[in-house]
Amino acid sequence: MKFRTILTIIGVVIGTSSIIVMVSIGNGAQKSITDELSGIGSVTTLQVYQDLSSMGMTSMGGGKTDDKAILNDDAIKDLKKIDGVVAVTPVVNLSGGEIEVDREQYGVSLMGVDYAVLEDMRYVTTSGKKPGANDENSVILGKDVLTSFTYTGASTQLTESEVKPEDLIGQNITMTIKRTNANGEEEMKTQKLKVTGVLESTGGNEDYSIIADYNLVTELNEWQTGKKANVKKQGYSQALVTVEDSAVVNAVTTEVEAMQFTVFSMQQILDSMGSVFQMLQILLGGIGGVALLVACIGIVNTMTMSIYERTKEIGIMKVIGASISDIRNMFIAESTMIGLIGGLVGIVISLVLSLLINFIAGFFIGGEGGVTISFITPGLVIFALVFSALVGLLSGVRPAIKAANLSSLDAIRSE
Amino acid sequence: MHKDFKLGKEDINILKGINLDIEQGEMVALLGPSGSGKSTFLNVLGGLVPPTSGNIMIRDYRISEMTENELCLFRREHLGFIFQSYNLISTMTAMENVALALTFAGVKKEIRKERAIEALEVVGLVDRMGHKPSELSGGQQQRVSIARALVNHPEIILADEPTGNLDSKTSADIMEMIYRLNREENQTFVIVTHDPDTTKYCTKVIHMQDGLIESEVSQ
């Protein structure tokens, strides 16, 4: 093989590998973030809030929310009627609780959900079991509920408790909540809770909460604030809607939004992330594409040079019976081979580079199970191969036509 | 076989009106000084350049009206070329050079090799088939190019000064070979030459001068 041809192939190799590596970095970023996000909460759970503007109206206008949608029990029933919805529960939160385990104090918050639909919601317990519909005082612990903030000198640190949530299964724990009464005195109330299970990590609020029945949480809330909750008028702050599968998420979201509620789902985030990453990949691929464009010019140059050098050869072939298409195909095949070989070598090099990038990044970032900075999909490999061959083919077209149209007599006379 | 050549006037008037019939199996020598138009005439005959006006008929084919692609196909099947400078492809071996003509005709690889060896046998170069042109003498290179012209079994072989670059001894060998082929295979040869020695093998000698046929002698 000619040195010139080898240099041209190297050009294609650089072009192809820069596209692959660039896009693989975009892929890697997308993969690590989507993996992270998919871990947070189930993709089949929608969080429904009262329309944010109506909430604002409530606090400012003193309850003038006549034409605004209120997330009350009627609304919960309506949500339940939407096709594809499996379970709907209001969410009532209580914060400022304290529990004592093994002479350690832990600040906890309660997340009250409807125990009647707990079975239908996709909460999975890693150990223990879920409370039944009537176990009002039974709770499930979030995975990280005993991870407490402790003060060591000036800094706040997250420390792992010696006690695992699993150790508490079957035990009763006592939770204390406080309030300040009208006279400025502090009052305390204790509540016994029976732990029946530990929830698998959802990546959301549940991990740091105690899941309890919403009736209990409402009761405790009323004691803490000293006010009776008017659910009918003010509604719940949040509801969780569990749907059949991820395919219906978007349809349900649209319907819930039509009811003038604000919906938040992991699907929405993944969707918008998807388009951001597509942009990123096009951008990165474009940068790599510049290198391939230069390589493409290199192929045209090499093929044109080759024609000048082989003019006589072309002339001979035409005289002994090569047709125009024979000559044209010969040159196009040659330039396609340059593209293809360059693409293949480029793929091998970028696979090595990708491993190397991840390996080196692993050193600096650390983490278990390796780091994915660069991620090469089979689709990317196939695309790169087809694209490089196509670049070779297209680069060869003009020189090939030029070669095929040489006058055989002039060509054979040239030296 | 009947051939009609009626060439009209060109702008530079290289060929100024030539009318010639060549029968199948004839061996025609085209003689004349440089610039007499004998090479141009041969090229027009082979369809390498179109005539400005007039007709070239080879059997029933009207060469002068064929498109470039039709000419390629025609050359592939009916014509063989031999050049003064051999025009072999330097990167290929003798065998590959001979087989190349068959490649374009779409002949299978094994058959190509078989027939290339056959053609090299005719010119007595089978033992050199693995050599590149640079490893062969001028006479051997010319014999390879003759083998290449023969490999398609064309009816007509056009030779442009086939002995022009060779010494007289080798020239005689080459001409003997051409003569033998002409006899045995009944192939028609048109040979451009300015070496009067070569004409003794020919059945017809045509002298050209200033783009016109000066004399036409059958012998």
XYZ file of C-alpha atoms in Angstrom:
634
model
C 0.000 0.000 0.000
C 1.217 3.450 -0.838
C 2.441 5.713 1.962
C 0.069 8.391 0.705
C -2.875 6.018 1.043
C -1.812 5.083 4.572
C -1.695 8.786 5.535
C -5.159 9.269 4.075
C -6.446 6.294 6.055
C -4.908 7.796 9.204
C -6.897 10.939 8.452
C -10.109 8.917 8.340
C -9.063 7.070 11.504
C -8.658 10.371 13.353
C -11.948 11.676 11.991
C -13.897 8.545 12.882
C -12.402 8.138 16.328
C -12.946 11.792 17.191
C -16.628 11.457 16.304
C -16.989 8.216 18.253
C -15.113 9.458 21.322
C -16.958 12.788 21.335
C -20.380 11.182 21.020
C -19.411 8.473 23.516
C -18.665 11.164 26.090
C -22.107 12.640 25.459
C -23.536 9.121 25.768
C -21.631 8.521 28.974
C -22.927 11.718 30.542
C -26.469 10.820 29.507
C -26.140 7.278 30.774
C -24.768 8.187 34.174
C -27.392 10.886 34.707
C -30.335 8.820 33.488
C -29.162 5.872 35.567
C -29.018 8.191 38.544
C -32.445 9.605 37.840
C -34.117 6.275 37.166
C -33.023 5.319 40.654
C -34.934 8.249 42.107
C -38.488 7.269 42.652
C -40.357 4.953 40.466
C -40.893 6.093 36.886
C -44.476 4.955 37.293
C -45.217 7.378 40.107
C -46.460 10.888 39.421
C -46.338 13.575 42.037
C -49.378 15.801 41.809
C -49.443 19.226 43.446
C -52.076 21.878 43.714
C -51.458 24.381 41.006
C -48.648 26.490 42.347
C -50.362 29.758 41.494
C -53.514 28.693 43.306
C -51.491 27.871 46.369
C -50.099 31.356 46.220
C -53.629 32.731 45.935
C -54.711 30.778 48.998
C -52.056 32.233 51.208
C -52.405 35.770 49.938
C -56.081 36.049 49.206
C -57.318 34.189 52.256
C -58.966 31.197 50.666
C -60.484 32.729 47.584
C -59.859 29.725 45.461
C -63.292 29.158 44.018
C -62.290 28.564 40.431
C -59.014 26.896 41.230
C -58.621 23.147 41.382
C -58.251 21.923 44.937
C -56.484 18.680 45.663
C -59.123 17.371 48.067
C -60.772 13.989 48.416
C -63.074 14.646 45.451
C -60.065 15.405 43.302
C -58.369 12.235 44.532
C -61.429 10.283 43.398
C -61.305 11.990 40.012
C -57.628 11.175 39.655
C -58.411 7.565 40.392
C -60.836 7.481 37.446
C -58.173 8.342 34.855
C -57.321 5.413 32.579
C -54.135 3.706 33.568
C -54.125 4.924 37.157
C -53.665 2.142 39.689
C -53.584 3.972 42.999
C -53.912 7.495 44.299
C -52.991 8.615 47.770
C -52.852 12.009 49.380
C -49.563 12.844 51.032
C -49.458 14.572 54.398
C -46.110 15.549 55.815
C -45.072 16.112 59.373
C -41.649 17.294 60.339
C -39.922 17.940 63.608
C -40.486 14.533 65.143
C -37.812 12.949 67.288
C -37.207 9.326 68.071
C -34.723 7.771 70.424
C -33.002 4.568 69.473
C -30.174 3.137 71.496
C -29.855 6.398 73.442
C -29.355 8.315 70.227
C -31.773 10.996 69.186
C -32.894 11.118 65.576
C -34.871 13.901 63.973
C -37.502 12.372 61.733
C -40.273 13.443 59.450
C -43.396 11.506 58.724
C -44.887 10.985 55.308
C -48.505 10.076 55.584
C -50.083 8.041 52.805
C -53.354 6.214 52.460
C -52.815 2.739 53.867
C -55.854 1.478 51.980
C -53.950 1.750 48.684
C -50.498 0.959 50.050
C -50.659 -2.472 48.483
C -51.236 -0.982 45.004
C -48.488 1.579 45.268
C -45.173 0.262 44.134
C -43.434 0.549 47.445
C -41.196 -2.426 47.977
C -40.015 -3.441 51.394
C -36.531 -4.889 51.584
C -37.396 -6.627 54.784
C -40.438 -6.949 56.952
C -43.834 -6.285 55.450
C -46.195 -3.464 54.684
C -48.798 -2.509 57.243
C -52.367 -3.513 56.472
C -55.136 -1.029 55.800
C -56.125 -0.814 59.443
C -52.720 -0.800 61.099
C -52.958 2.874 61.844
C -50.016 2.944 64.197
C -47.744 0.794 62.096
C -45.044 2.399 60.002
C -42.402 1.550 57.406
C -39.004 3.109 57.771
C -37.183 4.763 54.908
C -33.804 3.293 54.197
C -31.849 6.284 55.441
C -34.146 7.389 58.220
C -31.564 6.705 60.911
C -28.844 8.604 59.114
C -28.592 11.643 61.260
C -26.878 14.955 61.038
C -24.491 15.297 63.898
C -22.527 18.363 64.795
C -18.830 17.859 65.161
C -17.312 21.220 65.901
C -18.171 23.673 63.176
C -19.123 21.334 60.403
C -22.189 19.266 59.861
C -21.567 15.685 58.982
C -23.700 12.925 57.737
C -23.000 9.906 59.858
C -24.128 6.366 59.537
C -25.953 5.150 62.594
C -24.827 2.012 64.345
C -28.408 0.902 64.367
C -29.831 -0.317 61.091
C -33.514 0.351 60.338
C -33.925 -3.401 59.860
C -33.027 -3.944 63.519
C -36.169 -2.100 64.523
C -38.615 -4.329 62.660
C -41.239 -5.671 64.998
C -40.334 -3.146 67.698
C -42.273 -0.223 68.976
C -40.584 3.116 68.798
C -41.673 6.269 70.540
C -41.793 9.483 68.639
C -41.944 12.828 70.341
C -43.288 15.985 68.760
C -43.261 19.445 70.275
C -45.303 22.595 69.956
C -45.250 25.987 71.541
C -48.626 26.929 72.979
C -50.251 30.331 73.181
C -48.425 31.124 76.411
C -45.042 30.490 74.856
C -44.604 27.221 76.744
C -43.290 24.105 75.111
C -45.583 21.110 75.081
C -44.670 17.562 74.151
C -46.670 14.684 72.768
C -45.495 11.147 72.330
C -46.728 8.626 69.841
C -45.978 4.947 69.768
C -45.214 3.547 66.348
C -44.843 -0.098 65.413
C -42.215 -0.787 62.751
C -43.316 -3.446 60.316
C -40.804 -3.081 57.513
C -38.069 -1.146 55.756
C -38.629 0.442 52.383
C -36.327 -0.164 49.467
C -34.516 2.992 48.453
C -36.554 5.131 46.072
C -34.031 7.956 45.899
C -36.789 10.376 46.875
C -38.173 11.815 50.109
C -39.280 8.375 51.258
C -35.704 7.376 52.011
C -35.473 9.914 54.817
C -39.028 9.568 56.091
C -41.144 7.296 58.144
C -44.071 6.170 56.067
C -47.190 6.323 58.178
C -50.929 6.334 57.711
C -52.182 9.739 56.617
C -54.947 9.788 59.188
C -52.378 9.485 61.965
C -50.145 12.114 60.400
C -53.095 14.479 59.955
C -54.009 14.019 63.600
C -50.457 14.779 64.745
C -50.286 17.740 62.390
C -53.461 19.186 63.857
C -52.025 18.868 67.350
C -48.751 20.499 66.268
C -50.353 23.452 64.494
C -53.349 23.663 66.774
C -55.633 24.009 63.752
C -58.102 21.667 62.218
C -57.122 20.891 58.660
C -59.740 21.869 56.119
C -58.985 19.365 53.426
C -62.132 20.082 51.496
C -61.279 23.749 51.001
C -57.514 23.823 51.096
C -56.740 20.372 49.796
C -53.675 18.264 50.312
C -50.354 19.745 49.368
C -49.433 16.672 47.391
C -50.779 13.407 46.074
C -49.025 10.423 44.595
C -50.492 8.762 41.539
C -49.282 5.310 40.634
C -49.850 4.276 37.007
C -49.806 0.893 35.288
C -46.538 1.267 33.467
C -44.215 3.883 32.062
C -46.015 3.851 28.697
C -49.096 5.605 30.094
C -47.172 8.187 32.131
C -47.419 10.876 29.483
C -51.113 10.307 28.801
C -51.962 10.420 32.508
C -49.790 13.506 32.960
C -51.746 15.310 30.254
C -55.076 14.420 31.871
C -53.952 15.467 35.325
C -52.675 18.746 33.941
C -56.077 19.252 32.323
C -57.485 19.123 35.846
C -55.267 22.137 36.592
C -52.840 20.363 38.842
C -49.105 20.532 38.629
C -47.567 17.188 37.782
C -44.056 16.108 38.341
C -42.739 12.799 37.059
C -39.394 11.258 36.464
C -40.514 10.641 32.899
C -40.746 14.387 32.272
C -37.237 14.899 33.526
C -35.907 12.007 31.494
C -37.688 13.343 28.421
C -36.300 16.841 28.718
C -32.899 15.427 29.581
C -33.133 13.309 26.447
C -33.483 16.317 24.181
C -30.710 18.177 25.992
C -28.405 15.237 25.516
C -29.390 14.865 21.896
C -28.286 18.455 21.398
C -25.080 17.753 23.259
C -24.376 14.719 21.103
C -25.025 16.586 17.879
C -22.690 19.315 19.093
C -19.946 16.898 20.129
C -20.451 14.799 17.009
C -20.224 17.979 14.952
C -16.860 18.808 16.486
C -15.665 15.306 15.629
C -17.274 15.710 12.211
C -14.905 18.556 11.379
C -12.010 16.124 11.641
C -13.810 13.706 9.327
C -14.517 16.516 6.864
C -10.793 17.222 6.722
C -10.201 13.507 6.197
C -12.780 13.582 3.411
C -10.840 16.322 1.639
C -7.766 14.154 2.106
C -9.463 11.257 0.326
C -10.478 13.477 -2.588
C -6.899 14.709 -2.804
C -5.394 11.226 -2.673
C -7.790 9.870 -5.266
C -7.173 12.819 -7.590
C -3.410 12.383 -7.238
C -3.837 8.700 -7.880
C -5.670 9.435 -11.111
C -2.921 11.715 -12.355
C -0.399 9.062 -11.487
C -2.365 6.266 -13.082
C -3.668 8.096 -16.131
C -1.746 5.790 -18.430
C -3.016 2.733 -16.597
C -6.585 3.995 -16.954
C -5.987 4.562 -20.662
C -4.670 1.021 -21.104
C -7.639 -0.425 -19.290
C -10.049 1.527 -21.448
C -8.304 0.429 -24.636
C -8.421 -3.232 -23.668
C -12.121 -3.032 -22.946
C -12.859 -1.453 -19.552
C -16.138 0.421 -19.726
C -16.754 3.813 -18.161
C -18.523 2.187 -15.248
C -15.671 -0.340 -14.761
C -13.213 2.513 -14.274
C -15.599 4.542 -12.158
C -16.432 1.587 -9.905
C -12.773 0.762 -9.547
C -11.969 4.195 -8.137
C -15.100 4.410 -6.011
C -14.343 0.975 -4.561
C -10.847 2.148 -3.748
C -11.965 5.291 -1.946
C -14.725 3.378 -0.156
C -12.083 0.932 1.045
C -10.021 3.850 2.352
C -13.086 5.054 4.264
C -13.979 1.576 5.483
C -10.490 0.632 6.640
C -10.129 4.042 8.287
C -13.502 3.542 9.966
C -12.630 0.054 11.240
C -9.276 1.140 12.630
C -10.942 4.255 14.050
C -13.509 2.110 15.860
C -10.819 -0.087 17.382
C -8.837 2.976 18.465
C -11.865 4.674 19.977
C -12.821 1.527 21.897
C -9.322 1.546 23.373
C -9.511 5.302 24.020
C -12.901 4.906 25.668
C -11.547 2.247 28.047
C -8.575 4.468 28.752
C -10.724 7.543 29.469
C -12.911 5.594 31.869
C -9.890 4.021 33.505
C -8.122 7.333 34.043
C -11.335 9.037 35.161
C -11.822 6.189 37.627
C -8.536 7.167 39.255
C -9.591 10.757 39.795
C -13.258 10.309 40.564
C -13.126 6.987 42.328
C -16.367 5.226 43.031
C -17.230 1.578 42.912
C -17.650 -0.465 39.767
C -15.777 1.934 37.503
C -16.767 5.263 36.032
C -18.615 5.780 32.773
C -17.389 8.980 31.168
C -17.292 7.538 27.699
C -19.916 5.044 26.614
C -19.864 3.478 23.138
C -23.129 1.891 22.042
C -23.297 -0.777 19.296
C -25.414 1.703 17.334
C -22.619 4.261 17.474
C -20.134 1.693 16.162
C -22.391 0.744 13.262
C -23.118 4.391 12.511
C -19.398 5.222 12.498
C -18.601 2.333 10.164
C -21.374 3.131 7.700
C -20.622 6.839 7.892
C -16.887 6.445 7.230
C -17.536 4.108 4.308
C -20.073 6.611 2.979
C -17.591 9.453 3.346
C -15.053 7.381 1.397
C -17.604 6.568 -1.281
C -18.795 10.157 -1.702
C -15.241 11.499 -1.694
C -14.421 9.071 -4.474
C -17.322 9.988 -6.762
C -15.846 13.110 -8.323
C -12.344 11.728 -8.890
C -13.881 8.494 -10.226
C -16.033 10.330 -12.749
C -12.996 12.332 -13.752
C -11.016 9.124 -14.250
C -13.777 7.430 -16.213
C -14.121 10.370 -18.565
C -10.454 10.519 -19.499
C -9.947 10.107 -23.217
C -8.372 6.704 -23.619
C -6.021 7.845 -26.348
C -4.776 10.885 -24.432
C -4.464 8.784 -21.313
C -2.453 6.070 -22.994
C -0.066 8.593 -24.504
C 0.613 10.317 -21.193
C 3.674 9.346 -19.249
C -15.656 -9.761 -43.497
C -16.046 -6.441 -45.165
C -14.756 -3.131 -43.959
C -15.493 0.291 -45.290
C -13.394 3.256 -44.335
C -14.563 6.590 -45.559
C -12.867 9.350 -43.676
C -13.721 12.935 -44.350
C -11.595 16.022 -43.838
C -10.538 17.009 -40.360
C -9.836 20.544 -39.305
C -6.102 20.009 -39.294
C -6.645 17.630 -42.142
C -4.661 14.772 -40.767
C -6.714 12.340 -42.781
C -7.903 13.907 -45.956
C -10.207 11.264 -47.357
C -9.328 7.645 -47.066
C -11.242 4.844 -48.686
C -10.105 1.340 -47.881
C -11.439 -2.215 -47.732
C -9.763 -4.911 -45.682
C -10.784 -8.557 -45.929
C -10.802 -10.981 -43.027
C -7.463 -12.743 -42.535
C -5.512 -10.055 -44.306
C -2.303 -8.744 -42.828
C -2.043 -5.097 -43.758
C 1.021 -2.912 -43.321
C 0.526 0.848 -43.106
C 3.695 2.621 -44.141
C 4.495 6.237 -44.340
C 6.648 9.031 -42.933
C 5.880 10.727 -39.605
C 2.825 12.903 -39.810
C 1.371 10.993 -42.719
C -1.626 10.100 -40.514
C -1.068 6.355 -40.286
C -1.277 6.241 -36.465
C -4.331 8.499 -36.456
C -5.920 6.220 -38.999
C -5.265 3.205 -36.779
C -6.741 5.002 -33.753
C -9.862 5.949 -35.681
C -10.100 2.336 -36.779
C -9.943 1.171 -33.180
C -12.582 3.643 -32.091
C -10.147 5.525 -29.874
C -10.902 8.790 -31.698
C -14.041 9.499 -33.651
C -13.721 10.527 -37.298
C -14.827 14.053 -38.149
C -16.915 12.694 -40.945
C -17.296 9.436 -42.770
C -17.988 5.872 -41.805
C -16.153 2.925 -40.358
C -17.856 -0.410 -40.715
C -16.475 -3.510 -39.084
C -18.604 -6.424 -40.176
C -22.064 -5.048 -39.450
C -20.975 -2.642 -36.764
C -20.876 1.042 -37.535
C -17.943 2.050 -35.306
C -18.180 5.721 -36.112
C -21.651 5.997 -34.591
C -21.070 4.104 -31.372
C -21.110 5.712 -27.954
C -18.063 5.488 -25.771
C -19.537 2.608 -23.786
C -20.548 0.686 -26.884
C -17.019 1.139 -28.175
C -15.611 -0.260 -24.934
C -17.769 -3.351 -25.279
C -16.902 -3.654 -28.948
C -13.167 -3.380 -28.322
C -13.446 -5.951 -25.564
C -14.975 -8.528 -27.916
C -13.601 -7.829 -31.364
C -10.369 -5.864 -31.156
C -6.893 -6.397 -29.780
C -4.241 -3.682 -29.503
C -0.471 -3.869 -29.634
C 1.541 -0.706 -28.970
C 5.046 0.406 -29.649
C 5.651 1.073 -25.953
C 3.909 -2.191 -24.888
C 1.636 -0.338 -22.424
C 1.714 -3.000 -19.778
C 0.669 -2.136 -16.239
C 3.887 -1.998 -14.270
C 2.445 -3.147 -10.944
C 1.013 -6.353 -12.378
C 2.705 -9.593 -13.390
C 2.718 -10.780 -16.989
C -0.124 -13.155 -16.222
C -2.202 -10.457 -14.511
C -1.648 -8.083 -17.399
C -2.940 -10.660 -19.844
C -5.846 -11.625 -17.595
C -6.869 -7.983 -17.062
C -8.619 -7.814 -20.423
C -10.783 -10.762 -19.337
C -11.614 -9.153 -15.981
C -13.582 -6.436 -17.692
C -15.399 -9.020 -19.781
C -16.633 -10.577 -16.537
C -14.809 -13.890 -16.968
C -14.441 -15.976 -13.807
C -11.113 -15.917 -12.029
C -10.061 -19.539 -12.675
C -11.012 -19.303 -16.333
C -9.154 -15.989 -16.605
C -5.996 -17.618 -15.337
C -6.416 -20.619 -17.618
C -6.892 -18.484 -20.692
C -4.089 -16.086 -19.778
C -1.705 -19.024 -19.500
C -2.975 -20.320 -22.837
C -2.248 -16.948 -24.460
C 1.194 -16.792 -22.862
C 1.876 -20.282 -24.255
C 1.163 -19.004 -27.748
C 3.811 -16.277 -27.322
C 6.153 -18.673 -25.490
C 6.312 -16.867 -22.164
C 4.620 -19.253 -19.720
C 7.807 -19.579 -17.697
C 7.826 -15.805 -17.175
C 4.188 -15.340 -16.198
C 5.015 -14.383 -12.614
C 7.352 -11.580 -13.648
C 6.565 -7.894 -13.647
C 7.184 -5.918 -16.867
C 10.315 -4.320 -15.391
C 11.835 -7.793 -15.056
C 11.279 -8.592 -18.729
C 13.193 -7.564 -21.844
C 11.601 -5.348 -24.473
C 10.869 -8.299 -26.733
C 9.350 -10.233 -23.844
C 7.198 -7.269 -22.853
C 5.956 -6.978 -26.400
C 5.125 -10.674 -26.404
C 3.129 -10.179 -23.184
C 1.237 -7.366 -24.853
C 0.562 -9.606 -27.865
C -0.720 -12.282 -25.490
C -2.997 -9.660 -23.938
C -4.288 -8.701 -27.386
C -4.942 -12.382 -28.166
C -6.576 -13.474 -24.952
C -10.080 -12.400 -26.011
C -9.690 -14.130 -29.380
C -10.518 -10.924 -31.286
C -11.089 -10.981 -35.031
C -8.892 -7.968 -35.583
C -5.613 -6.940 -34.011
C -4.385 -3.378 -34.457
C -0.666 -2.915 -33.957
C 0.963 0.513 -33.721
C 4.664 0.087 -34.526
C 4.955 -3.206 -32.632
C 8.649 -3.510 -33.431
C 9.488 0.176 -33.082
C 11.402 -0.228 -29.824
C 13.049 -3.534 -30.630
C 16.322 -4.560 -32.260
C 16.149 -6.181 -35.663
C 16.582 -9.738 -34.389
C 13.738 -9.399 -31.855
C 11.671 -7.510 -34.427
C 11.959 -10.447 -36.750
C 10.868 -12.843 -33.957
C 7.828 -10.711 -33.185
C 6.860 -10.402 -36.832
C 7.261 -14.165 -37.297
C 4.909 -14.685 -34.409
C 2.353 -12.237 -35.778
C 2.610 -13.891 -39.159
C 2.043 -17.326 -37.595
C -1.023 -16.079 -35.708
C -2.383 -14.548 -38.867
C -2.004 -17.864 -40.672
C -3.203 -20.170 -37.895
C -6.010 -18.183 -36.359
C -7.079 -16.301 -39.491
C -6.971 -13.096 -37.456
C -6.845 -9.833 -39.350
C -3.834 -7.644 -38.592
C -3.412 -3.960 -39.333
C 0.170 -2.982 -38.577
C 1.486 0.559 -38.591
C 5.215 0.576 -39.223
C 7.980 2.548 -40.814
C 10.280 -0.434 -41.008
C 10.182 -1.804 -44.568
C 11.442 -5.174 -43.258
C 8.182 -5.849 -41.500
C 6.203 -5.426 -44.703
C 7.491 -8.656 -46.160
C 5.197 -10.616 -43.838
C 2.124 -8.703 -44.992
C -0.451 -9.526 -47.623
C -1.093 -5.887 -48.374
C 1.124 -2.834 -48.082
C -0.409 0.619 -47.958
C 1.715 3.727 -48.282
C 0.320 6.887 -46.768
C 1.391 10.432 -47.415
C -0.175 13.666 -46.097
C -3.333 11.983 -44.896
C -4.035 10.207 -48.130
C -3.375 6.735 -49.442
C -0.549 6.998 -51.891
C -0.400 3.399 -52.956
C -2.022 0.086 -52.110
C -0.086 -3.026 -53.085
C -1.217 -6.596 -52.515
C 1.525 -9.158 -52.339
